[in-house]
CSV table of C-alpha atoms in Angstrom, one decimal:
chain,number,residue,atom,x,y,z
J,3,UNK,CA,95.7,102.1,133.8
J,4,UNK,CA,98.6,102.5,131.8
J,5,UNK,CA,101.0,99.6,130.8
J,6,UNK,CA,104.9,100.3,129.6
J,7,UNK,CA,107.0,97.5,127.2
J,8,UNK,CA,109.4,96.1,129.7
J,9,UNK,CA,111.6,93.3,128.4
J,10,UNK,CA,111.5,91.7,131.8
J,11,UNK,CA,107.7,91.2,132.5
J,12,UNK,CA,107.0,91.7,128.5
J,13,UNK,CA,103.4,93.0,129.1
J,14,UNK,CA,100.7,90.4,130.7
J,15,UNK,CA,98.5,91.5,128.0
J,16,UNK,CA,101.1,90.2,125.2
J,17,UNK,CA,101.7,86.8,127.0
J,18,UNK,CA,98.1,86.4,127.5
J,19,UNK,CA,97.1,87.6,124.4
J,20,UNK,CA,99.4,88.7,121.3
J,21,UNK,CA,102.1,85.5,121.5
J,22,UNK,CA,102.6,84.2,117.9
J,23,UNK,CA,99.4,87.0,117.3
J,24,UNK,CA,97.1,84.4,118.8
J,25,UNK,CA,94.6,84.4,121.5
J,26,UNK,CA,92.9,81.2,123.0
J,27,UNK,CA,88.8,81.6,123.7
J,28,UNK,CA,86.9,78.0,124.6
J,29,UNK,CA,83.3,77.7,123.6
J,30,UNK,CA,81.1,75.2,124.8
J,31,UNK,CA,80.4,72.4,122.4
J,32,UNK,CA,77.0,72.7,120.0
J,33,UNK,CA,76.0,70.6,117.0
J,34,UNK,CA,77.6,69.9,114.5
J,35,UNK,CA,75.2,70.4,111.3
J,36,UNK,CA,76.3,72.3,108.5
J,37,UNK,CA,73.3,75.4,109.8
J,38,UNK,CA,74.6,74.2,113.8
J,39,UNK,CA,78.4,75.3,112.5
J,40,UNK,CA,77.9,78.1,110.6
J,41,UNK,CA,75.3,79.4,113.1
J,42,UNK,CA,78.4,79.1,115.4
J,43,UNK,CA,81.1,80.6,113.2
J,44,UNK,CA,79.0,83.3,112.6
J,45,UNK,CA,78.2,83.8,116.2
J,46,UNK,CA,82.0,83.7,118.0
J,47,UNK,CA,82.8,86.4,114.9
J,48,UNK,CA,80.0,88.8,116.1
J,49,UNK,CA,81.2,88.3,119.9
J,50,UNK,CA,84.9,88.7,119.1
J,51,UNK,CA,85.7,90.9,116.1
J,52,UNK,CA,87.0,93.9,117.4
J,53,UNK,CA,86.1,96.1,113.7
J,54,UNK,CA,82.6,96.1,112.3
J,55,UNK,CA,81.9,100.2,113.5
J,56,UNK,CA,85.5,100.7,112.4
J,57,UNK,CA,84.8,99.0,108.6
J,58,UNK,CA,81.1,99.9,108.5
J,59,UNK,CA,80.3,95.9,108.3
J,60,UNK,CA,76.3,94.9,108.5
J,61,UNK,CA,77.4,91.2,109.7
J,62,UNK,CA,73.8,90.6,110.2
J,63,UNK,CA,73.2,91.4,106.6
J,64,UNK,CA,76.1,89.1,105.9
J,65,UNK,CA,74.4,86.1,107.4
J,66,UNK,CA,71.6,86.7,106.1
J,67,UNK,CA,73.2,86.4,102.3
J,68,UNK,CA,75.3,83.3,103.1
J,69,UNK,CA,73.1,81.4,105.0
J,70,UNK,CA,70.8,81.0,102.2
J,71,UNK,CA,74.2,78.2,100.7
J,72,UNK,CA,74.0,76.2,103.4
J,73,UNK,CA,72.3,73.0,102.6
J,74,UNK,CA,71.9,69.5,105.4
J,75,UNK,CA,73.6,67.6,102.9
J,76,UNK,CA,76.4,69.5,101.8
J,77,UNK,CA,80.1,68.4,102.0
J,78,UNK,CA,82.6,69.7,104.4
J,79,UNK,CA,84.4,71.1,101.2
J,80,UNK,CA,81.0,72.9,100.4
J,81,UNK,CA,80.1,73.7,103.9
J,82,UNK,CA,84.3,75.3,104.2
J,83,UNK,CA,83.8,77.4,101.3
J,84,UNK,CA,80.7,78.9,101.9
J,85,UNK,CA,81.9,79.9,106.0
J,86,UNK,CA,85.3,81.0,104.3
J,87,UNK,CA,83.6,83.3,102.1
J,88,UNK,CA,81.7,84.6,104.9
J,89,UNK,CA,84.2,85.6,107.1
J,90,UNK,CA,86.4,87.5,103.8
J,91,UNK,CA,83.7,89.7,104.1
J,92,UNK,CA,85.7,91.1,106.8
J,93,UNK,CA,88.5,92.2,105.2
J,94,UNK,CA,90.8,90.9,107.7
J,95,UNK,CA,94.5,89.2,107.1
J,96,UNK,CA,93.9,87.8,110.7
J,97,UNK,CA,90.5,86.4,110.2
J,98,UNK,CA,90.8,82.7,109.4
J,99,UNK,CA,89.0,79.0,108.8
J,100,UNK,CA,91.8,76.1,109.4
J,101,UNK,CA,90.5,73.0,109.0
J,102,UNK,CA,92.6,69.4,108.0
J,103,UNK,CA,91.9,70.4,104.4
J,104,UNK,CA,92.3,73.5,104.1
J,105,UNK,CA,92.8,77.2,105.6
J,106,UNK,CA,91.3,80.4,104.6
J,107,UNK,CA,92.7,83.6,104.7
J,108,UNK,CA,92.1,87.4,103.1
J,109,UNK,CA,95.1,88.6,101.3
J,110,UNK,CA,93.3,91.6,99.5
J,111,UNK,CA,95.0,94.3,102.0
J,112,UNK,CA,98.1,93.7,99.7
J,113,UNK,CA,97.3,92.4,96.6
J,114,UNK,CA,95.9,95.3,95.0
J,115,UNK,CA,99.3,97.4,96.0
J,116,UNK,CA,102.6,96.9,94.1
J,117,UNK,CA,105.3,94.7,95.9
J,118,UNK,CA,107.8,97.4,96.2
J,119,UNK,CA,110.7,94.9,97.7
J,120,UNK,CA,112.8,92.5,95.3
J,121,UNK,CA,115.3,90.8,97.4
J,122,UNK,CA,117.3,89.8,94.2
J,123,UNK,CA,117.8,93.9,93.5
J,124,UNK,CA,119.6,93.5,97.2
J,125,UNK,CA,121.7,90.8,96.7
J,126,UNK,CA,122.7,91.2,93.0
J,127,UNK,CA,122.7,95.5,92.9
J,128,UNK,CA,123.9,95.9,96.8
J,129,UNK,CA,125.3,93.2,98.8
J,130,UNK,CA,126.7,90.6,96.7
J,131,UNK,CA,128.9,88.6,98.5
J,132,UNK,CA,129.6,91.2,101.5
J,133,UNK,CA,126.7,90.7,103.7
J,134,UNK,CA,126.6,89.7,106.9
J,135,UNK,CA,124.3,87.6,108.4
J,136,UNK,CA,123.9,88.2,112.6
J,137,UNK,CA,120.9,86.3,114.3
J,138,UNK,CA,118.2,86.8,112.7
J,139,UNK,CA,119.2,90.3,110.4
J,140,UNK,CA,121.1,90.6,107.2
J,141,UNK,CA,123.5,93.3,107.7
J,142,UNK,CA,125.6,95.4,105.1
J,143,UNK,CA,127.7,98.2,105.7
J,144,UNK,CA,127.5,101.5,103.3
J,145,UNK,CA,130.4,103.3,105.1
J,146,UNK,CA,128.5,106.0,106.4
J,147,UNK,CA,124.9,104.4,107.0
J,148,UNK,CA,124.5,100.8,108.1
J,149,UNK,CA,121.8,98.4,106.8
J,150,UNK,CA,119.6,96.2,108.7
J,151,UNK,CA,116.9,93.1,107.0
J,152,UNK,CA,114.4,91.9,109.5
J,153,UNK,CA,112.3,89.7,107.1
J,154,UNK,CA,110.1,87.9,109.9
J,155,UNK,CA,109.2,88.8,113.5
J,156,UNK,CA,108.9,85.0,114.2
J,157,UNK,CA,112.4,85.2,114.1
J,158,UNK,CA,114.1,85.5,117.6
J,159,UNK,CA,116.2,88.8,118.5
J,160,UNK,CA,118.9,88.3,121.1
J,161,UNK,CA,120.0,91.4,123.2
J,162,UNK,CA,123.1,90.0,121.9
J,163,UNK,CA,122.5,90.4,118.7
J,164,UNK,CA,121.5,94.1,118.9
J,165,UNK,CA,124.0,94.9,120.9
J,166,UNK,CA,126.5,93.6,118.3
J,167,UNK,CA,124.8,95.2,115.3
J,168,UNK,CA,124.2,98.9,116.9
J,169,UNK,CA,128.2,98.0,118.5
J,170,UNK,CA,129.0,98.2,114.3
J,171,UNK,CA,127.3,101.5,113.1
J,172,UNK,CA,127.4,103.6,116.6
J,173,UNK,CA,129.6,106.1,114.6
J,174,UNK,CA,127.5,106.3,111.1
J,175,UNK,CA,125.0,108.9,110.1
J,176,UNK,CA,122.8,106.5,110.4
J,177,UNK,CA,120.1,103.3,109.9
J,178,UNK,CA,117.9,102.0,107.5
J,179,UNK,CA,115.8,99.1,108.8
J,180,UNK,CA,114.1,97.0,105.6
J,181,UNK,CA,111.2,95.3,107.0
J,182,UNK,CA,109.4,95.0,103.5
J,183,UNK,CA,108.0,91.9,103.2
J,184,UNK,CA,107.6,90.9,106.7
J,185,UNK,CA,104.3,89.3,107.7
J,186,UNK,CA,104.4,89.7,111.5
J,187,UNK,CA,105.2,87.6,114.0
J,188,UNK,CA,105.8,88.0,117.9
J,189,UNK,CA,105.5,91.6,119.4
J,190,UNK,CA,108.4,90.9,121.9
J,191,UNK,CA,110.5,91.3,119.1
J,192,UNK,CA,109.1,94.2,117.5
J,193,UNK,CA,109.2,95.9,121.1
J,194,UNK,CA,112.6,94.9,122.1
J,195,UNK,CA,114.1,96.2,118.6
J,196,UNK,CA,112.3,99.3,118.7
J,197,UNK,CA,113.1,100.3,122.1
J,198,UNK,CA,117.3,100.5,121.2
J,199,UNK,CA,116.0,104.2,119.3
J,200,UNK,CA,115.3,105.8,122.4
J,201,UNK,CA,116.7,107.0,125.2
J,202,UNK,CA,113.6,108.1,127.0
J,203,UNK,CA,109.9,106.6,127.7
J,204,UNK,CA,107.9,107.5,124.9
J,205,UNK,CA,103.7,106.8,124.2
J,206,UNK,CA,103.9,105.5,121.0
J,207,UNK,CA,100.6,104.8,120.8
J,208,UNK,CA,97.2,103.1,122.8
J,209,UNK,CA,95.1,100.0,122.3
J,210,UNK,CA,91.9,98.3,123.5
J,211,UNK,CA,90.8,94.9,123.8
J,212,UNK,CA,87.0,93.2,123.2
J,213,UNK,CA,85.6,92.6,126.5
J,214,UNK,CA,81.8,91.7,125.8
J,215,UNK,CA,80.0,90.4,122.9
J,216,UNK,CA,78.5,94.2,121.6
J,217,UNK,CA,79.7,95.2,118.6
J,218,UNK,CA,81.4,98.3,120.7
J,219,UNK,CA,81.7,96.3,124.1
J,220,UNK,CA,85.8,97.2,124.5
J,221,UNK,CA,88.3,98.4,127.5
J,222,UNK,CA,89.2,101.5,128.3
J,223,UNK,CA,91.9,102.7,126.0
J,224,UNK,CA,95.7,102.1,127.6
J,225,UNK,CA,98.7,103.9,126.6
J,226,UNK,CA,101.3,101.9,124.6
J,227,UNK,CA,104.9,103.5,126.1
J,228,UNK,CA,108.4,102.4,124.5
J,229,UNK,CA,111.2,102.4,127.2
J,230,UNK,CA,114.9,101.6,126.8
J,231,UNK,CA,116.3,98.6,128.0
J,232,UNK,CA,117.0,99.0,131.8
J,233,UNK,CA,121.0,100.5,131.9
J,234,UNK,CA,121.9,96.6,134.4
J,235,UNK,CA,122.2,95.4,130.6
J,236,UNK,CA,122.5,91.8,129.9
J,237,UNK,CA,124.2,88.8,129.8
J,238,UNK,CA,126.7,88.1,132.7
J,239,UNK,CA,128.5,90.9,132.3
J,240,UNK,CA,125.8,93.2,132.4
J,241,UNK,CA,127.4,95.9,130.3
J,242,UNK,CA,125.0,98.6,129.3
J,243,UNK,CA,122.7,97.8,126.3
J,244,UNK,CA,123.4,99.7,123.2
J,245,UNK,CA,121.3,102.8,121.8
J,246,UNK,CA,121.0,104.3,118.8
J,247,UNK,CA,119.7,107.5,118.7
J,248,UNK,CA,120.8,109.4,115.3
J,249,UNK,CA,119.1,108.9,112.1
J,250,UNK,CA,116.9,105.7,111.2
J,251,UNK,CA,114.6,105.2,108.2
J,252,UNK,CA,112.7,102.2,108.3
J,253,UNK,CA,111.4,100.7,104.9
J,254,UNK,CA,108.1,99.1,104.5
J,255,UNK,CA,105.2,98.4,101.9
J,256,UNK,CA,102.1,96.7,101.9
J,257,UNK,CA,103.1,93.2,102.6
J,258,UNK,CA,104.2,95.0,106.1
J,259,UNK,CA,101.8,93.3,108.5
J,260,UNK,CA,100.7,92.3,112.0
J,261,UNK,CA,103.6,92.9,114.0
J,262,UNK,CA,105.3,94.7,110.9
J,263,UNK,CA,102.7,96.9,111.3
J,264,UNK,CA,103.2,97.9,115.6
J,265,UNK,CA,106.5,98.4,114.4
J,266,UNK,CA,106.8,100.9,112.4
J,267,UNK,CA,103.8,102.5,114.6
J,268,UNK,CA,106.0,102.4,117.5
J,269,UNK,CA,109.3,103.9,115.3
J,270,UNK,CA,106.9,106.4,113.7
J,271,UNK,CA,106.6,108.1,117.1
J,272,UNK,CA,110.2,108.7,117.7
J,273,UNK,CA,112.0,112.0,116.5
J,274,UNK,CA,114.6,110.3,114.7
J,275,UNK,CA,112.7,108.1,112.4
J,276,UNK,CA,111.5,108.4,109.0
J,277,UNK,CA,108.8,105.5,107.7
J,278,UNK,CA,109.8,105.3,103.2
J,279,UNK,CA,108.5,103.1,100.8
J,280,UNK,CA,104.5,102.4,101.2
J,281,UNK,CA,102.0,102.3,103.7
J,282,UNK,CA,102.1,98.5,105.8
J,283,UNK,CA,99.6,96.1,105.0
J,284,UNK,CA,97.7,96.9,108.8
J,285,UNK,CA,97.0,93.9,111.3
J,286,UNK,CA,96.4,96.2,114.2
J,287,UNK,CA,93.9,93.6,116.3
J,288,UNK,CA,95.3,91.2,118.5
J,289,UNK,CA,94.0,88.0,117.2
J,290,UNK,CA,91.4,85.3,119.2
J,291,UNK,CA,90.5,81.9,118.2
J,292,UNK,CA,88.3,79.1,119.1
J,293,UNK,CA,87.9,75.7,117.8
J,294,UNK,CA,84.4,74.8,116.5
J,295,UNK,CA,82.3,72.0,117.5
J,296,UNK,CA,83.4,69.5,114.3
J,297,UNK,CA,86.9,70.8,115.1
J,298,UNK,CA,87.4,73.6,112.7
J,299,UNK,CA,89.2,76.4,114.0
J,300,UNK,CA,88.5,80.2,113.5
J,301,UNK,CA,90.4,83.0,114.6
J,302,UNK,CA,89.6,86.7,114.3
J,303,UNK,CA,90.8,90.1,115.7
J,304,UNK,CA,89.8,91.2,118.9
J,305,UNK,CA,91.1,94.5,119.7
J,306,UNK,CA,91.9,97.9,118.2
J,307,UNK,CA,95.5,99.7,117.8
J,308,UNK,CA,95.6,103.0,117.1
J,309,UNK,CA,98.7,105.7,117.0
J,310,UNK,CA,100.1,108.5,119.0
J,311,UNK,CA,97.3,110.6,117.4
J,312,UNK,CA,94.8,108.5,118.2
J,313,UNK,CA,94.2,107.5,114.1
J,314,UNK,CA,93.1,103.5,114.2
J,315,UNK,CA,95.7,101.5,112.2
J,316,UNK,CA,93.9,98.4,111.5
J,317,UNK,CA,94.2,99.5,107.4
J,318,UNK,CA,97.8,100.3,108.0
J,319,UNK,CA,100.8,103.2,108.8
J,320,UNK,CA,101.1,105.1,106.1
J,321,UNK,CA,104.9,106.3,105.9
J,322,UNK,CA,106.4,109.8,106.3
J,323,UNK,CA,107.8,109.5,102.4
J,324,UNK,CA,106.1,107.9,100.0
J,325,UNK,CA,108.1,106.0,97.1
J,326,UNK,CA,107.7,103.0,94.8
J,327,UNK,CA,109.9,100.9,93.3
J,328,UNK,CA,110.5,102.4,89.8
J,329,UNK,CA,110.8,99.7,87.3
J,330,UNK,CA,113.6,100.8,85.4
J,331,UNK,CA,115.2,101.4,88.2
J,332,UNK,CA,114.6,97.7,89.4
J,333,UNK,CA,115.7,96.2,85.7
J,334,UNK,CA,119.2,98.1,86.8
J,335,UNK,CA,119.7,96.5,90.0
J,336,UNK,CA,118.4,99.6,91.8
J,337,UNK,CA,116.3,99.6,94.6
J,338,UNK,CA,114.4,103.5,94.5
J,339,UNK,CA,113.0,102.9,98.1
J,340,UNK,CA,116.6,102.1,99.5
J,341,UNK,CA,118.2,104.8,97.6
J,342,UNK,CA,115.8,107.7,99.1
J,343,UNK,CA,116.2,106.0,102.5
J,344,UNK,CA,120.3,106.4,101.8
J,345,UNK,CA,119.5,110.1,100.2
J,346,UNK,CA,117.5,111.7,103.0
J,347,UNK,CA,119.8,110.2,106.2
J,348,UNK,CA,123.1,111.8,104.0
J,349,UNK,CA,121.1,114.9,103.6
């Protein structure tokens, strides 16, 4: 069965599943020992993580290491740590512990990558005091090619608000889209702004979802399609919605993630678009969580994205041109990624 991204029903799927990334799964209650909740972390993780064939992860060979720490009289600080560590094992920015003291997370799928974005370089080398800030963008204009930051897809985008912006640089070469830095956020968004760079229905890519507790227990695959809004348009006057169908590159790097990495999955697939800067940080597994019996909660992925050529993204998109930021370039106010972005749409 086959699903398309309409703004007006927005996917069941997403509501049920991807909103804020998050996914609701009720266990019933079981002790609450230190063995009685990490037997139980342990468990809902090898039932719901949607990647242990796809990172070649022995989780039974993981429990058996880690439950060797866990001791009847151990803290809840102790007892934290040692289920934390567990569940870094699986390499994972959406695998977390959140307790009232404290939340784990795994931030390796960036760290060991250079930032590429320095928003100071921006402001200071670029905008200074002419950019414009509409909704939830920052938008500067470069004459020819227009600039668009989307820093967080928390962040709400009105139909309004794209209209207005694509309204402003219908006539230029064309787009660069900065969305270096952004962690993610709600997939609406990322669907409703990706779907003003077409003008037809395009599979942009497929996904699966976990749907028993094997290791390999998943759905069918389901294509992902990309449509343009519907030409009734919004608001009351119902004027068409704007498209913009010439050139677009969209910057990323590693610090790309979770819905920052759909995003650039779904532009990738369109003719027009060129990914610059580095490959995203990944995030492609719709995220489920449970709250454990002494009230912890835990959340990990739960399904499996993969591209228009069928390549699973979970480690990220890599992009069409690769660049860093040089530092002597960044000491003068010069942002390399942005300036090959600006060179290959004048080209």
């Amino acid at each position: 069965m086959k699903h398309s991204l309409y703004l007006s029903t927005g996917l069941l799927i997403l509501t049920l599943m991807l909103t804020s990334c998050e996914a609701l799964f009720i266990r019933p209650d079981r002790g609450t020992t230190p063995a009685e909740i990490f037997e139980e972390a342990w468990t809902f993780a090898d039932q719901e993580y949607s990647f242990f064939g796809f990172k070649n992860i022995n989780w039974e060979e993981v429990r058996t290491r880690y439950e060797t720490r866990i001791q009847d009289s151990m803290t809840d600080e102790a007892l934290f740590e040692v289920i934390a560590d567990m569940l870094y094992e699986l390499r994972d920015g959406h695998v977390n512990l959140s307790s009232d003291f404290n939340v784990s997370r795994n931030w390796t799928w960036y760290l060991n990558s250079p930032p590429n974005f320095n928003y100071s370089v921006l402001e200071r080398g670029y905008f200074k005091q002419q950019e414009t800030f509409t909704g939830s963008f920052v938008v500067y204009d470069f004459g020819d090619v227009g600039y668009i930051r989307y820093s967080a897809f928390t962040s709400p985008i009105s139909e309004a608000d794209l209209d207005y912006v694509l309204t402003k640089f219908r006539d230029h070469t064309g787009i660069i889209i900065d969305i270096r830095d952004n962690g993610g956020g709600a997939l609406v968004n990322a669907t409703n702004f990706a779907r003003r760079f077409t003008d037809q229905e395009v599979v942009v890519g497929s996904w699966r979802f976990k749907n028993g507790p094997g290791h390999e227990d998943f759905t069918d695959l389901e294509d992902i399609r990309l449509t343009p809004p519907d030409s009734t348009g919004f608001g009351p006057s119902k004027t068409a919605p704007v498209l913009f169908t010439g050139k677009v590159a969209v910057l990323t790097n590693r610090s790309s993630y979770s819905a920052a990495n759909f995003f650039p999955m779904y532009m990738k697939a369109l003719p027009n678009v060129t990914l610059v800067g580095d490959t995203t940080g990944g995030g492609g597994g719709a995220p489920a969580n449970t709250e454990l019996a002494n009230g912890w909660g835990i959340r990990v992925s739960a399904s499996q994205l993969f591209d228009d050529a069928g390549v699973n993204v979970e480690d990220g998109i890599p992009p069409d041109v690769q660049v860093n930021l040089d530092p002597a370039d960044e000491a003068n106010l010069v942002d390399t990624i942005l300036e090959r972005a600006l060179a290959l749409i004048r080209q």
